[in-house]
Structures are given as structure tokens and as C-alpha cells.
Backbone as JSON, one array per atom type, in Angstrom:
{
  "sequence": "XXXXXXXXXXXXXXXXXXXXXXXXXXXXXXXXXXXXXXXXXXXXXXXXXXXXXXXXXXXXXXXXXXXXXXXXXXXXXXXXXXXXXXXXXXXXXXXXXXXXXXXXXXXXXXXXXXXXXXXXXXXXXXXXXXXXXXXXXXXXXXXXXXXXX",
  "N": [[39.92, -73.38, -124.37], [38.22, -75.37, -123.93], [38.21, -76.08, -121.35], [37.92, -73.84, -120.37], [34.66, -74.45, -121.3], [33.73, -76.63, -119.35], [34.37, -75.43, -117.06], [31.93, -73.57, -116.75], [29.92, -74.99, -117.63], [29.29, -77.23, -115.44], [29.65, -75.14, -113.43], [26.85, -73.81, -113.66], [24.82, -76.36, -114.15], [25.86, -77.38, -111.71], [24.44, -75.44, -110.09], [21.4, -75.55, -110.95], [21.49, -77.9, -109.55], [21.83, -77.78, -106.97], [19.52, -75.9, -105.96], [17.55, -78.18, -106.76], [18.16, -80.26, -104.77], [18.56, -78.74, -102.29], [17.11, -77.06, -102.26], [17.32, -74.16, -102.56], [19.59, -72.32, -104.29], [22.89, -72.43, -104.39], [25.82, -71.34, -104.4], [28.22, -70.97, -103.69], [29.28, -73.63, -103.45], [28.58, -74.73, -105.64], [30.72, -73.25, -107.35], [32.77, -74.53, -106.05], [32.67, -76.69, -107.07], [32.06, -76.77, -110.01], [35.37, -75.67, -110.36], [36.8, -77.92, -109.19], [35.66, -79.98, -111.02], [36.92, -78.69, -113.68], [39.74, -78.9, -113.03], [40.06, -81.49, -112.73], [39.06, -82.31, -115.4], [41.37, -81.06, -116.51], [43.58, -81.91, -115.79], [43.54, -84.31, -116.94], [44.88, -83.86, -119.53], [47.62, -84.08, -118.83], [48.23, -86.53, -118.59], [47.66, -87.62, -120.73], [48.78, -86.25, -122.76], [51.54, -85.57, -122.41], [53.73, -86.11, -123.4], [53.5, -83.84, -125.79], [52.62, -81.97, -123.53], [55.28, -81.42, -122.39], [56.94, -80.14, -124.08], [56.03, -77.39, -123.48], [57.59, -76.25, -122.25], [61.11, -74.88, -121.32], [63.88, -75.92, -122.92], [66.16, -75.93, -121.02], [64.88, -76.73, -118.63], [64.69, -79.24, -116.56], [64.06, -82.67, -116.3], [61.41, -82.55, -117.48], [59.1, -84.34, -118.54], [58.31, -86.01, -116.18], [58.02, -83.72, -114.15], [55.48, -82.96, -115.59], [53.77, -84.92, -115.06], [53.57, -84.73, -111.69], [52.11, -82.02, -112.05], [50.09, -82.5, -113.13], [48.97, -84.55, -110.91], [49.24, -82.64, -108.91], [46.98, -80.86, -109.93], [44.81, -82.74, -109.63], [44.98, -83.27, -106.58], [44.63, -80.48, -106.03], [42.02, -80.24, -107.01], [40.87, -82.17, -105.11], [41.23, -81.35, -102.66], [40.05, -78.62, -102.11], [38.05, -78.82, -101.14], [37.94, -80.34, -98.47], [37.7, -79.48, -95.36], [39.76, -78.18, -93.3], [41.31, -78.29, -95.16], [40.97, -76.5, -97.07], [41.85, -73.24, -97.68], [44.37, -73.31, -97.62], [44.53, -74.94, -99.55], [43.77, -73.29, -101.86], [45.08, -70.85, -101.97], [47.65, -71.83, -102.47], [46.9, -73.13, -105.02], [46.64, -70.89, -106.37], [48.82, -69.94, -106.73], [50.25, -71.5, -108.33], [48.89, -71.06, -110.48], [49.44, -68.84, -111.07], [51.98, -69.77, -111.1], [52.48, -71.14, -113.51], [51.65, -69.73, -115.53], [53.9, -68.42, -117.09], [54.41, -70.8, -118.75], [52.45, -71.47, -120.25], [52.63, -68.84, -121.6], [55.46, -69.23, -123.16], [54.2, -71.68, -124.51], [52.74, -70.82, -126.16], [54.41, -68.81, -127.92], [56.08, -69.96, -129.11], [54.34, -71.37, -130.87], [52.82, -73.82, -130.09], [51.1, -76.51, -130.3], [50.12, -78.46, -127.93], [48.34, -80.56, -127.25], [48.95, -82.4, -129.71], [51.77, -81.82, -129.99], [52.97, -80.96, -131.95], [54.37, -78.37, -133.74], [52.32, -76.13, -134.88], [50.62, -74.73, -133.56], [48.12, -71.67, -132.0], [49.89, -69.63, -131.93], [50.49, -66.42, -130.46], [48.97, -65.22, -130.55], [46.58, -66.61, -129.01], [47.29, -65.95, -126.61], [45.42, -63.99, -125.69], [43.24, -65.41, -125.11], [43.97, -66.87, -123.23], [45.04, -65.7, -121.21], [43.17, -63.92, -119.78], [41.46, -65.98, -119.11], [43.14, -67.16, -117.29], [43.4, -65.54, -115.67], [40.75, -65.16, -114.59], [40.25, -67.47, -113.18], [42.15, -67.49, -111.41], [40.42, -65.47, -109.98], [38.35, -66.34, -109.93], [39.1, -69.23, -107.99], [39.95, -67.67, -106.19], [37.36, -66.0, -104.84], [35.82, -68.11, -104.77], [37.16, -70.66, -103.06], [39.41, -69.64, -101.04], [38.09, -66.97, -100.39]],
  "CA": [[38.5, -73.15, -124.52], [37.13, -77.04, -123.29], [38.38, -75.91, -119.56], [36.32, -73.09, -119.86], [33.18, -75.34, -120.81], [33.75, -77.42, -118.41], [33.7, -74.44, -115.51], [30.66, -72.72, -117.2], [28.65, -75.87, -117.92], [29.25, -77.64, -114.27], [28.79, -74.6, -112.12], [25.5, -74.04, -114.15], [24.4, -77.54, -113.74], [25.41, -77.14, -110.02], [23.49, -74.18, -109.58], [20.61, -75.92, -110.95], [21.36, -79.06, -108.89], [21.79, -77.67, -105.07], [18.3, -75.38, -105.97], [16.64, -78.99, -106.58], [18.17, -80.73, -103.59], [18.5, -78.21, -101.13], [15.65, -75.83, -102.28], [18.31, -72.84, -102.37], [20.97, -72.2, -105.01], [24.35, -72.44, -103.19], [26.82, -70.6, -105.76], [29.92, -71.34, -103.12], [29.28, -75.48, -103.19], [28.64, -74.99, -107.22], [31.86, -72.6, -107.79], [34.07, -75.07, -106.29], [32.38, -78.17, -108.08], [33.12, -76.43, -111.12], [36.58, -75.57, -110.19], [37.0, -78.93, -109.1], [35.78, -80.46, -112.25], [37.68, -78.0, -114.38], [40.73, -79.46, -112.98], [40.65, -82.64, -113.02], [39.53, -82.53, -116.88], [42.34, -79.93, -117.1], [44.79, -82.81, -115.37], [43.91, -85.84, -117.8], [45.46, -83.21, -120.21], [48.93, -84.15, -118.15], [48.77, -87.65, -118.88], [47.47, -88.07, -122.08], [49.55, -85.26, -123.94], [52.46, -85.91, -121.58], [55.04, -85.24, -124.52], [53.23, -82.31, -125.84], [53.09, -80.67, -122.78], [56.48, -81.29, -121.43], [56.9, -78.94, -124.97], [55.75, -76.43, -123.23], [58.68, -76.11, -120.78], [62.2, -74.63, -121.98], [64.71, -77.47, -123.32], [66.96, -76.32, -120.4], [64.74, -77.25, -117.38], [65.73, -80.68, -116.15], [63.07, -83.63, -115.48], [60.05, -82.15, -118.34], [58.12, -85.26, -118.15], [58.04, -86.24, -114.39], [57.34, -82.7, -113.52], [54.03, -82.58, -116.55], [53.04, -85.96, -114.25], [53.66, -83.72, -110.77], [51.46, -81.14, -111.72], [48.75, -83.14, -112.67], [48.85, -84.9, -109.64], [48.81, -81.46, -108.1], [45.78, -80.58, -110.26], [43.57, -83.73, -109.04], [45.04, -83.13, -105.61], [43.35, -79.54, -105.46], [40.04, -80.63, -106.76], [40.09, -82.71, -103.92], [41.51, -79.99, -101.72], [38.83, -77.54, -102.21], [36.61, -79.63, -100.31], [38.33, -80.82, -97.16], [37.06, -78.35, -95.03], [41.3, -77.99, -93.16], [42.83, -77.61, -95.97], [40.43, -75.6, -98.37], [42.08, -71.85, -97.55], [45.45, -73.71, -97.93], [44.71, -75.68, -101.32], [42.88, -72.35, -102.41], [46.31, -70.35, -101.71], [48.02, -72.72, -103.33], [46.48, -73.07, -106.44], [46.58, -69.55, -106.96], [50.28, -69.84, -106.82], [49.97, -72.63, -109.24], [48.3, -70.52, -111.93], [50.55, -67.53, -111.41], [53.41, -70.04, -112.11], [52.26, -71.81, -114.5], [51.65, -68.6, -116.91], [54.87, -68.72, -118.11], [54.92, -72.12, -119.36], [52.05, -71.23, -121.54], [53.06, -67.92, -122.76], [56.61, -69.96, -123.69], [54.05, -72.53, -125.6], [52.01, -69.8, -127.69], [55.65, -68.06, -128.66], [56.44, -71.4, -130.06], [53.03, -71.99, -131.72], [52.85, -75.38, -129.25], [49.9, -77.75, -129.79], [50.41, -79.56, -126.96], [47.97, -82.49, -128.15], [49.78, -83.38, -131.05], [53.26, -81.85, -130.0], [53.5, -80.09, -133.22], [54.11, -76.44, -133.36], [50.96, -75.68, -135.51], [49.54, -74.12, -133.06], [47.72, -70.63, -132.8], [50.62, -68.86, -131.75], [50.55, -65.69, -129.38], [46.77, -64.82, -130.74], [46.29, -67.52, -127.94], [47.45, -65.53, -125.26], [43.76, -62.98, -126.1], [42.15, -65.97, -124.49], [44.79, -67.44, -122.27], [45.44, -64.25, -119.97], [42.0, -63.15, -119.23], [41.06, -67.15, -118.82], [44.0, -67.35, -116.28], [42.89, -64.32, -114.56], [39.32, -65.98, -114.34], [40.43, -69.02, -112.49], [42.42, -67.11, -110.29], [39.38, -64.92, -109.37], [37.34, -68.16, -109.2], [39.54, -69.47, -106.96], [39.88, -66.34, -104.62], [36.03, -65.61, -104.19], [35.61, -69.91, -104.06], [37.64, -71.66, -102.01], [40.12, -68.16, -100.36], [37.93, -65.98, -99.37]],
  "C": [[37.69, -74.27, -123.85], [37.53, -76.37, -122.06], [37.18, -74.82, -119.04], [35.13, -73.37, -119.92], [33.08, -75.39, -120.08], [33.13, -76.61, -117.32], [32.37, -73.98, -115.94], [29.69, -73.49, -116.81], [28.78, -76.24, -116.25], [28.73, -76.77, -113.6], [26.96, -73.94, -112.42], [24.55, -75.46, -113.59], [24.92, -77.27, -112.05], [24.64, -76.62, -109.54], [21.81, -74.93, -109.94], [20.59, -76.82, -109.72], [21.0, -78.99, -107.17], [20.77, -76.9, -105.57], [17.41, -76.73, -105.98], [17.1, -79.91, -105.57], [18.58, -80.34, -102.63], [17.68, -77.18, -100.86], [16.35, -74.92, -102.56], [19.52, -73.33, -103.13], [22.15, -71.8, -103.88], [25.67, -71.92, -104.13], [28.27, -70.84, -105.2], [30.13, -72.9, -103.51], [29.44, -75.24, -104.89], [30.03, -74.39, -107.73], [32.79, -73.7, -107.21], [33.81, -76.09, -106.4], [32.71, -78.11, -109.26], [34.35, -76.13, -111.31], [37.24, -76.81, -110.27], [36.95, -79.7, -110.37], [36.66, -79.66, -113.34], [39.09, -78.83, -114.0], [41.37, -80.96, -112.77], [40.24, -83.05, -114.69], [40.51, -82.18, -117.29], [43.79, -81.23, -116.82], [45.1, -84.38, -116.51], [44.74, -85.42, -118.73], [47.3, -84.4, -119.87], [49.57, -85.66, -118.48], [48.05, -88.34, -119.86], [47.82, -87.48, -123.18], [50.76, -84.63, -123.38], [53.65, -85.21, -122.76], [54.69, -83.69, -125.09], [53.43, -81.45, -124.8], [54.34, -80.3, -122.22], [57.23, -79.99, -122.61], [56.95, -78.13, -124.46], [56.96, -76.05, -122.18], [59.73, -76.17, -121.36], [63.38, -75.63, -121.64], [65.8, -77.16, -121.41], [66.25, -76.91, -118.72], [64.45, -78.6, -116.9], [63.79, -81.65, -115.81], [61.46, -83.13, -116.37], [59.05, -82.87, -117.72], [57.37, -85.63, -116.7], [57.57, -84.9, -113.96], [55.55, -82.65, -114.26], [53.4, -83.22, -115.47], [52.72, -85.29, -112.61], [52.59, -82.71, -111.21], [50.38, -81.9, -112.54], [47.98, -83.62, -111.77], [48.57, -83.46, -109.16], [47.4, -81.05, -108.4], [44.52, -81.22, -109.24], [43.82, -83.58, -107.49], [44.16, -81.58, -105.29], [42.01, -79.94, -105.61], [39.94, -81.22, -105.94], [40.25, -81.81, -102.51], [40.73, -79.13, -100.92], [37.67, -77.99, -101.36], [36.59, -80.67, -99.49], [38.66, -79.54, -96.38], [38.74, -77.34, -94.44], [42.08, -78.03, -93.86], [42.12, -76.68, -97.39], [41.27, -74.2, -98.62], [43.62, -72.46, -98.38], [45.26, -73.79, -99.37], [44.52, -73.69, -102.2], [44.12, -70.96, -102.83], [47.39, -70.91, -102.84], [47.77, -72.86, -104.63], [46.46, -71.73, -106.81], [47.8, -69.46, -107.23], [50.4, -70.84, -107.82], [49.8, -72.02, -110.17], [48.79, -69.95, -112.08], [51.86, -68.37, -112.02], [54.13, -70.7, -113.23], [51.62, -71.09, -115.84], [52.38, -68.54, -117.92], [55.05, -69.87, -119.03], [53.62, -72.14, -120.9], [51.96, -70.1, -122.32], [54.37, -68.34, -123.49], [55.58, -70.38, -125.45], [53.28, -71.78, -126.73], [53.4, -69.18, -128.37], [56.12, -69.07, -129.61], [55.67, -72.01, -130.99], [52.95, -73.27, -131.39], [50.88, -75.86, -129.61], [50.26, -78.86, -128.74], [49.63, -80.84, -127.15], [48.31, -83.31, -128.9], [50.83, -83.0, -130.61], [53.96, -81.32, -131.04], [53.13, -78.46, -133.0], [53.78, -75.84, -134.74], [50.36, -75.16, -134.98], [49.07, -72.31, -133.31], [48.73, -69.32, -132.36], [50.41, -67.46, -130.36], [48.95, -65.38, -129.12], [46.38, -65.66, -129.31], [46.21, -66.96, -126.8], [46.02, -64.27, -124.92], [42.87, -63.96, -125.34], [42.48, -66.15, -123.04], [44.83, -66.84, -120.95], [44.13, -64.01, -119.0], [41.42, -65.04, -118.36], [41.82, -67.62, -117.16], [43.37, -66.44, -115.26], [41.47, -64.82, -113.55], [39.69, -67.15, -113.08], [41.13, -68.24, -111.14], [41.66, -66.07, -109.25], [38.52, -65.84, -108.87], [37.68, -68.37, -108.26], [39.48, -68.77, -105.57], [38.2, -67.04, -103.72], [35.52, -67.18, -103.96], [35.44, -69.98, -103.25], [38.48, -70.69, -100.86], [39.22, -68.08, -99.69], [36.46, -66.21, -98.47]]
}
């Protein structure tokens, strides 16, 4: 739910922001400022709930931790991606492949009832995936009509 703030509130506040310093709302520059910010709040996740999330990833696949740290890095590497003009289509590609393969790891952590902040499996179980799915879907539409197409 905070990731989705994040995108809502930013590309709002963008949209205000390029209308007062460029005269003209710019909805492409604001969609991937909010994207951008979305993922690098979404990345501190990676290394400040490092054990929780490596949770999220089944006991047999090798290296949990170092990979959680890897795809954070990947995270903060697209937000910067998105907005180097030779590699935007790329990153934009990319991260879409990112979200598709990173579905599984949180339909795993709702089957498990994973709080990944605390690392205790209190969490809200599959009910989660009612937000999760459509939220995923979102980002990967974001992304498309963004930074893609």
C-alpha cells in the first residue's frame, strides 16, 4: 500500500510541479518521477528488511540475502534508468521483466502469511494478493505507457 502512495502522491505533485515550471503539465516527465520515486522507496525496503525479505524466497534457492541486496540495487538502478535518455526503452523492458519475475516471490510470501518487516509470518496471508496482483499489473502498465512506449 506505501508504494502505491508514493506513485500517486509524486506523480500528482509532479503534475502540479512541471504546470508551475514549464507552464504545461507534462504527465510523461511526472509518470516516470513517480515510478522513479516508487522504486527507490520500494528498494530501501531491500536493505532494511533484508532478512524478512530474503523470507520471501523458497528455502531451496541458494544465495537469499545477496540476491534481496541485487535487486535492490537493480531497483535504484532503474529509477535512474528511466531517465538516461539510451537506455530508457531498455531499463523500461527490463523492469517489466523484473515485475513479471518477481510475482512469484510475493505470491510464495502471502501463502506463507510473510511480514517481511518483522520476518514473522503474521502477515495478511493470500487476502494480500486482492491488492498485490492488480498493484503489479499497475506498475507494469505504468511502466509500458512511461518509459516503453
Amino acid at each position: 500500500m506505501k508504494p502505491l502512495f508514493v506513485l500517486i502522491a509524486v506523480f500528482i505533485g509532479s503534475l502540479i510541479g512541471t504546470k508551475i515550471f514549464k507552464s504545461e503539465i507534462d504527465y510523461y516527465l511526472s509518470g516516470k518521477i513517480a515510478l522513479s520515486a516508487m522504486l527507490l522507496f520500494t528498494s530501501l525496503g531491500h536493505f532494511m528488511f533484508t532478512q524478512g525479505m530474503s523470507k520471501m524466497l523458497p528455502d531451496f534457492i541458494p544465495f537469499r540475502i545477496p540476491l534481496i541486496y541485487v535487486t535492490g540495487f537493480i531497483e535504484i538502478a532503474a529509477a535512474i534508468g528511466i531517465f538516461v535518455s539510451g537506455l530508457r526503452h531498455t531499463t523500461g523492458v527490463l523492469l517489466i521483466l523484473f515485475l513479471i519475475l518477481t510475482m512469484p516471490a510475493n505470491i510464495y510470501a502471502a501463502m506463507k502469511h510473510l511480514n517481511y518487516e518483522t520476518g514473522n509470518f503474521d502477515g495478511k496471508g493470500i487476502s494480500y494478493l486482492w491488492f498485490r496482483v492488480p498493484f503489479q499489473a499497475l506498475l507494469i502498465s505504468w511502466t509500458y505507457f512511461f518509459v516503453v512506449k
